[in-house]
XYZ file of C-alpha atoms in Angstrom:
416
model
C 1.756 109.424 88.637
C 3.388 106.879 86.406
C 5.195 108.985 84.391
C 6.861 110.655 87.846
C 7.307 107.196 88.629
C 9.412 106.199 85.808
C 11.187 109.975 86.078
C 11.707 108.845 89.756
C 12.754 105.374 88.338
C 15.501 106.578 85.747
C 17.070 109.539 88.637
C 17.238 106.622 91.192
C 19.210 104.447 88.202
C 21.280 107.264 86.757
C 22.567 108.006 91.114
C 23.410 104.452 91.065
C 25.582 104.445 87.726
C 27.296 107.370 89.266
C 28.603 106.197 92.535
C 29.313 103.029 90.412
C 31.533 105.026 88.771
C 33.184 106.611 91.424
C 33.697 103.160 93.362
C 35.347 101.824 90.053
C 38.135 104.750 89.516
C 38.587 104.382 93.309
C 39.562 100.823 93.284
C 41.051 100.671 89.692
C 44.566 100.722 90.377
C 44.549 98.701 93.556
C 45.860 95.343 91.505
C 44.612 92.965 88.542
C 40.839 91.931 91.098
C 39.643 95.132 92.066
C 40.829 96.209 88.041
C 38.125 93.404 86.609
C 35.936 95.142 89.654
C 36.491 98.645 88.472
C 35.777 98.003 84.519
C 32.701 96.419 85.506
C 31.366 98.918 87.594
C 32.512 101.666 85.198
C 31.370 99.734 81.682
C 27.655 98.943 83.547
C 27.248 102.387 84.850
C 27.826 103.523 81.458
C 24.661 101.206 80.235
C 23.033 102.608 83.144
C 23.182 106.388 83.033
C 22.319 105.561 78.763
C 18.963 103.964 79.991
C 18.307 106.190 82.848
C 19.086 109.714 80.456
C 16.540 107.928 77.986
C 13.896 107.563 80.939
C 14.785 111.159 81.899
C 13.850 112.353 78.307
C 10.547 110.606 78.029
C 9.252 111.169 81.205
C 10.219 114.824 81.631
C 7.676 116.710 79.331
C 5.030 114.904 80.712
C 5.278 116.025 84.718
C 3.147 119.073 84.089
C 0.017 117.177 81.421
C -2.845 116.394 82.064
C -3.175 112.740 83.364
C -5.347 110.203 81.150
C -6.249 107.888 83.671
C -6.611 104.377 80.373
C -3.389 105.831 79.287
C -1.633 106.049 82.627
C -3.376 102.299 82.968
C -1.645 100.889 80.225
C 1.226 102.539 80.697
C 1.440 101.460 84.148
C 1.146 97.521 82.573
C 3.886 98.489 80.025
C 6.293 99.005 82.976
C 5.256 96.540 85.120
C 6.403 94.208 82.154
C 9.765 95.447 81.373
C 10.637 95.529 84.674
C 9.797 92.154 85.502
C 11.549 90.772 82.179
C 15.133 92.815 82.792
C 14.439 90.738 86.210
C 14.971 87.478 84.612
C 17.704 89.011 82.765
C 19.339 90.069 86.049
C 19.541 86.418 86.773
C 20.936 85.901 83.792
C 24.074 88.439 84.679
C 24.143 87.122 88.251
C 24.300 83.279 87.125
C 27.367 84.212 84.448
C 29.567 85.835 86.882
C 29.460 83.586 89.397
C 30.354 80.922 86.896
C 32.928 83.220 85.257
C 33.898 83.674 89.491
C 33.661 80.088 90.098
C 35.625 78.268 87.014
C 37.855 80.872 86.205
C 38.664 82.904 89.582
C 40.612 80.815 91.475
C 43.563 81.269 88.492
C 43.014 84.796 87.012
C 42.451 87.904 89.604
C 41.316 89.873 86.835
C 38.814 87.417 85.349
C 37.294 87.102 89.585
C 37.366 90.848 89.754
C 35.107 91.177 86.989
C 32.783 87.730 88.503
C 32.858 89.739 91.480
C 31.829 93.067 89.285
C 29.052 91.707 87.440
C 27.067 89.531 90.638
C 27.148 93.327 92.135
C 25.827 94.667 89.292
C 23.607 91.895 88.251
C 22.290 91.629 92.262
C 21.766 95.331 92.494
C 19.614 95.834 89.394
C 17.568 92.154 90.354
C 16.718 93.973 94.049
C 15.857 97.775 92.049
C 13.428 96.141 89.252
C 11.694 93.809 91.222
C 11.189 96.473 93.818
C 9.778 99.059 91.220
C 8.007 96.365 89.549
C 5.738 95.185 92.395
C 5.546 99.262 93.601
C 4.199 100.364 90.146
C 1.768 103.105 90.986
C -2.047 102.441 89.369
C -3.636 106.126 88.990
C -6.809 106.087 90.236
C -9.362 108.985 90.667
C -10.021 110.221 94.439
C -13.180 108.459 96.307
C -16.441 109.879 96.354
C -16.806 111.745 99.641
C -19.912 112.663 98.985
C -18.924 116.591 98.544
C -18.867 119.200 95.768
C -21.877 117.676 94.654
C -24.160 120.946 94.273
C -24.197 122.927 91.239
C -23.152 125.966 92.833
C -19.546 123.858 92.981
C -19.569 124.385 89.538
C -18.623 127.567 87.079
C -21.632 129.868 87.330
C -22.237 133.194 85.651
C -23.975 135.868 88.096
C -25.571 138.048 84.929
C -24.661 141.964 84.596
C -24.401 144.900 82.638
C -21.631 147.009 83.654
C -18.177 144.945 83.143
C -17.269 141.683 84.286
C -15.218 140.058 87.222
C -13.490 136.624 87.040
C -13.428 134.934 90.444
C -11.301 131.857 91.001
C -11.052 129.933 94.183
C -8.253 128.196 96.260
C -6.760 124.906 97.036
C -8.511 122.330 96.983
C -12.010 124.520 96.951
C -14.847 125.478 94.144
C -16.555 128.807 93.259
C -18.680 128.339 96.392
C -16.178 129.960 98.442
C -16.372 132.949 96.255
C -20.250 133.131 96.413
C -20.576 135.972 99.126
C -17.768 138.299 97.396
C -19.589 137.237 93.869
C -22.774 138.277 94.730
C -21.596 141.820 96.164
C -20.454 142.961 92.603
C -23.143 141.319 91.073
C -25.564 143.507 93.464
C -23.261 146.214 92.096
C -23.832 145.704 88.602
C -21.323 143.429 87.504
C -21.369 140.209 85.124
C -19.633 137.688 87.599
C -18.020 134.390 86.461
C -17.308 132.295 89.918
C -14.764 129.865 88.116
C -13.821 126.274 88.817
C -10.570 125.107 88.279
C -10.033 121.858 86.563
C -9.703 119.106 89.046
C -11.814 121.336 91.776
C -15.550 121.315 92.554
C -17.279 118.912 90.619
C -14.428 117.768 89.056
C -12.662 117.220 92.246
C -12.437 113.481 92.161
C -9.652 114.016 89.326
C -7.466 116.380 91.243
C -4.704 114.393 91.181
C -4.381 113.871 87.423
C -4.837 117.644 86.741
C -1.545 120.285 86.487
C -1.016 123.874 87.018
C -0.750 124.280 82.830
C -5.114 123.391 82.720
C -5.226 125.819 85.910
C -3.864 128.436 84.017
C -5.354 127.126 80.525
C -8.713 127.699 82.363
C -8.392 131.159 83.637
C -6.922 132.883 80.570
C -9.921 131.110 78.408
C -12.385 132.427 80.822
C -10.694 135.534 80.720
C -10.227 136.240 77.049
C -14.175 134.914 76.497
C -15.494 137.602 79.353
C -13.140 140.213 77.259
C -15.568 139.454 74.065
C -18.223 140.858 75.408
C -17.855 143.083 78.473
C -15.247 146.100 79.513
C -13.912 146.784 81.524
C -13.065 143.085 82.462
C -11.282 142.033 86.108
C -9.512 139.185 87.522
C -9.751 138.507 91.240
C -7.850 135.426 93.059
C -8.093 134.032 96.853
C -4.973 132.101 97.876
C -4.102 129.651 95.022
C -6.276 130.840 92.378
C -4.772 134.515 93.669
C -1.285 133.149 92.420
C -3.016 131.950 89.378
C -4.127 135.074 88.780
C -0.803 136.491 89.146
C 0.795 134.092 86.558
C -2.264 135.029 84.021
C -2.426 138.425 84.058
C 1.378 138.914 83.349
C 0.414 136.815 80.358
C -3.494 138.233 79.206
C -3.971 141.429 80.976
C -6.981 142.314 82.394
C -8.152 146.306 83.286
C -7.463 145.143 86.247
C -6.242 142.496 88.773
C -7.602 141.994 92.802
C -5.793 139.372 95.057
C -6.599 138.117 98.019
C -4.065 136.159 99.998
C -2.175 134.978 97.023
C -0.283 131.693 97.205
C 3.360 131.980 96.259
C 6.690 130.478 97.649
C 9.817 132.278 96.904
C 12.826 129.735 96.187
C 16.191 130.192 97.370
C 18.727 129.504 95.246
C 19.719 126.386 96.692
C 15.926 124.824 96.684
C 16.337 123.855 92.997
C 19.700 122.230 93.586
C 18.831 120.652 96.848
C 15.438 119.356 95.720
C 16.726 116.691 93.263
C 18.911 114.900 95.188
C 16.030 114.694 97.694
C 13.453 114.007 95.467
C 15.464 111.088 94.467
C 14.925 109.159 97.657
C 11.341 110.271 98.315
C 8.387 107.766 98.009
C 6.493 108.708 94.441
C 3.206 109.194 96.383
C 2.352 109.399 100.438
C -0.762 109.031 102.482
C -1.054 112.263 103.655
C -4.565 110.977 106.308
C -1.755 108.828 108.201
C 0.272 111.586 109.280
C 0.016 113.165 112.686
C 0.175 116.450 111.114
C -2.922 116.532 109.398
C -5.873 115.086 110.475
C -9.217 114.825 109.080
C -11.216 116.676 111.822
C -9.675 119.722 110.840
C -12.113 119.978 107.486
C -15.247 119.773 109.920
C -15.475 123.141 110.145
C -15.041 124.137 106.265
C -17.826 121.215 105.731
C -20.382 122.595 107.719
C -20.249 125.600 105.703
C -19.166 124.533 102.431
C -19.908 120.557 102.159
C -23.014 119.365 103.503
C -22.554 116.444 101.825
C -19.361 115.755 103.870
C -19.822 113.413 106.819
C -16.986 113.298 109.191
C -18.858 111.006 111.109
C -19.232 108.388 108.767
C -16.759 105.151 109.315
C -16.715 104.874 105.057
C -16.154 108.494 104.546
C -12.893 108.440 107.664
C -11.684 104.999 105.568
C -11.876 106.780 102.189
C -9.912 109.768 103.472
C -7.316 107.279 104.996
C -7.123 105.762 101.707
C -6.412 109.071 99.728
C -2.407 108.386 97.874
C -0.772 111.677 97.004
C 1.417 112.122 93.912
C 4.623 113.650 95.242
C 4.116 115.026 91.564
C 1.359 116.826 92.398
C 2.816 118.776 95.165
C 5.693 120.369 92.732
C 2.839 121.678 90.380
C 2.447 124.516 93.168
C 6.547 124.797 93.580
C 6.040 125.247 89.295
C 3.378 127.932 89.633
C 5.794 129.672 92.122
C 8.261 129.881 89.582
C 5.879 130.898 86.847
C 4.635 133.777 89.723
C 8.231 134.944 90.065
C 9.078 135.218 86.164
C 6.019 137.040 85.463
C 6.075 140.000 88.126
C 7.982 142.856 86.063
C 5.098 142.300 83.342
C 2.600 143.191 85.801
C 1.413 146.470 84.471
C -2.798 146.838 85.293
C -3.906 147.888 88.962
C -3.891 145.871 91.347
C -5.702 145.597 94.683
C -4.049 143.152 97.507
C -5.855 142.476 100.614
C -4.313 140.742 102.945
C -5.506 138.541 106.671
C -3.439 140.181 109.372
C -3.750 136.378 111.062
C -3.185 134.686 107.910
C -1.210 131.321 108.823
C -1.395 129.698 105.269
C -0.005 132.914 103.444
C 1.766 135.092 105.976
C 1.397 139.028 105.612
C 5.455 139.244 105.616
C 5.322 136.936 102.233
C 2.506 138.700 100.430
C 4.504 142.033 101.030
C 7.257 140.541 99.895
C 5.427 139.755 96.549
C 4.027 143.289 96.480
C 7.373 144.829 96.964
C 8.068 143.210 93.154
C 5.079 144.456 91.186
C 5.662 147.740 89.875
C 2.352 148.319 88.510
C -0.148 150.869 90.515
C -0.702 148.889 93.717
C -2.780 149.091 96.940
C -2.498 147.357 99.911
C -5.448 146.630 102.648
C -4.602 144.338 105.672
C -7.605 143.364 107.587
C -8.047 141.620 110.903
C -9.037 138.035 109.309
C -7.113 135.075 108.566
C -7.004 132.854 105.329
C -10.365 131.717 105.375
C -12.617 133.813 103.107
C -15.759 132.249 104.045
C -18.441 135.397 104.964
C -19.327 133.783 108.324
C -16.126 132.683 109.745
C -13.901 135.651 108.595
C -13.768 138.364 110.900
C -11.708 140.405 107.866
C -14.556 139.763 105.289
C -16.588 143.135 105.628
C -13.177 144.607 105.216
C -12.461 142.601 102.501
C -15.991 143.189 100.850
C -15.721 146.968 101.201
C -11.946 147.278 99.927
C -13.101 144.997 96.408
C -15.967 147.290 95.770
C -14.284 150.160 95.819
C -11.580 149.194 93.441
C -14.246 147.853 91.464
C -16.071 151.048 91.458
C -13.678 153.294 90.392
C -12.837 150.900 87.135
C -16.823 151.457 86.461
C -16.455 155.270 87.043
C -13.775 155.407 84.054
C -16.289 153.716 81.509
């Protein structure tokens, strides 16, 4: 989060050193005051956009790494410091130009135009570093809710003989969603990896510090390891880790490549343009448990399946979720992934099964056949009468979705 903080930090700067610009050449030929005014505001938005293009540089490649939560820590301190010493150095500026104002003004319009220039200045980078020095994000791992604790949260192999199938969950899941689908091919005679993603499952109190480059990382390990020792070898994805799959196998391709709602947002042209202007004035994390619009009650029913450990009940568990800060950071690793979808669909080239919840309201049957309509590998499509959830007991799609995997399945195994 700090290093979107100081990305946030040097876009907010750099917006300010251009409308200081524009004021200046506005105002510059308007007589000798508002010409002291104009240098001022064009000479410090020059220093400005310098500092802010260096901030830019340095905080850029780091957006999509893995977060180290000492490094982020000191880090964190680093900035905290700077920004409180160009503080005292703001009172510095402000203190010279209103002397410069106050001895020299009253006979030179020039020399009170550029008093004038440099309190604005001064005051308007004293108000923007001690405001982003006491808001300083601290990363900090999620609270233990007392879930994913099991060890069938975890990556588990489901041994077999005859070819292999990579399974990776959704957002923000664990291969126990999987489980049901898992153990129907291993039943079949397949070797069965039920994957967790980095920053999922066991891991999940770090999935805030984890990016969509270890998501991928992960798969495409996972993948090329099963491809050591079994053939043919299969990739199958529900929702995000469906999208995931996408991105991988246009990369490492498997025999073949099953996806069940797969995440993806297309972007209009004017998304990428639009989004950093408004990105800009967003807050660098929200509280996502404070919003009407999402409320924790609506994870009871997942938790009775999923997370016994989970209870809704408890006051500490309701505080903890209320407490939960959300890197606006993290949210763009899924706009990334949609991008990395998007680039990679001509290189699609295995078979591919889709299956699809007719009552899907997470990924809606009009997007996923907008995906499909991109792929021009050997594709089939199967829409059942579920929604998004995959879980065997609450999905009224799932036998459909069971019977439509095992046949693709099969007829790789038939091939052999």
């Amino acid at each position: 989060m700090i290093w979107d903080y100081q990305h946030l930090l040097s876009r907010r700067l750099l917006l300010w050193s251009l409308l200081s610009v524009v004021l200046g050449l506005l105002v510059f030929g308007r007589g000798d005051f508002w010409r002291g005014f104009a240098i001022q505001a064009i000479v410090w938005a020059a220093v400005d956009a310098a500092i802010a293009l260096f901030g830019l540089r340095g905080s850029l490649p780091r957006l999509f790494q893995t977060v180290d939560l000492t490094v982020a820590e000191k880090e964190t301190r680093k900035l905290r410091k700077i920004l409180w010493i160009n503080t005292g150095l703001d009172v510095f500026y402000i203190t010279g130009g209103s002397l410069l104002y106050l001895l020299r003004g009253a006979n030179d319009p020039f020399l009170a135009g550029t008093g004038i220039g440099i309190i604005v200045q001064g005051g308007f980078l004293f108000f923007f570093d001690i405001w982003h020095a006491t808001h300083a994000p601290l990363e900090k791992p999620l609270p233990d809710l007392g879930i994913f604790k099991e060890t069938l949260h975890d990556t588990t192999d489901l041994p077999g003989k005859h070819g292999a199938i990579l399974l990776v969950h959704g957002f923000p899941g664990s291969p126990a969603e999987m489980l049901a689908l898992g153990e129907a091919l291993n039943k079949a005679g397949w070797h069965v990896r039920l994957l967790r993603l980095p920053g999922h499952g066991t891991g999940f109190s770090h999935l805030f510090q984890t990016r969509v480059t270890d998501w991928l990382e992960e798969v495409e390990k996972n993948l090329n390891d099963l491809r050591q020792n079994f053939s043919p070898v299969l990739l199958m994805g529900y929702s995000l880790g469906g999208g995931i799959s996408l991105a991988v196998a246009s990369k490492v391709k498997p025999d073949g490549l099953i996806l069940l709602s797969p995440f993806w947002k297309a972007e209009p042209w004017w998304v990428k343009w639009l989004a950093l202007p408004v990105r800009t004035i967003l807050p660098v994390s929200i509280y996502p448990f404070r919003t009407r619009w999402l409320k924790p009650e609506q994870f009871r029913a997942a938790s009775t399946e999923l997370l016994p450990g989970f209870n809704l009940d408890d006051p500490q568990v309701r505080r903890s979720l209320m407490d939960i800060r959300l890197p606006m950071v993290f949210l763009e690793q899924f706009r990334r992934l949609s991008q990395l979808i998007i680039q990679g669909l001509k290189r699609i080239e295995v078979p591919v099964l889709v299956v699809q919840g007719k009552y899907d309201p997470v990924v809606l049957p009009q997007g996923t056949q907008a995906l499909i309509r991109q792929i021009n590998a050997p594709l089939e499509y199967v829409e059942t009468e579920g929604d998004h959830n995959i879980n065997q007991r609450f999905n009224k799609g799932y036998a459909a979705t069971e019977q439509a995997v095992l046949e693709f399945a099969e007829r790789f195994r038939m091939r052999q």
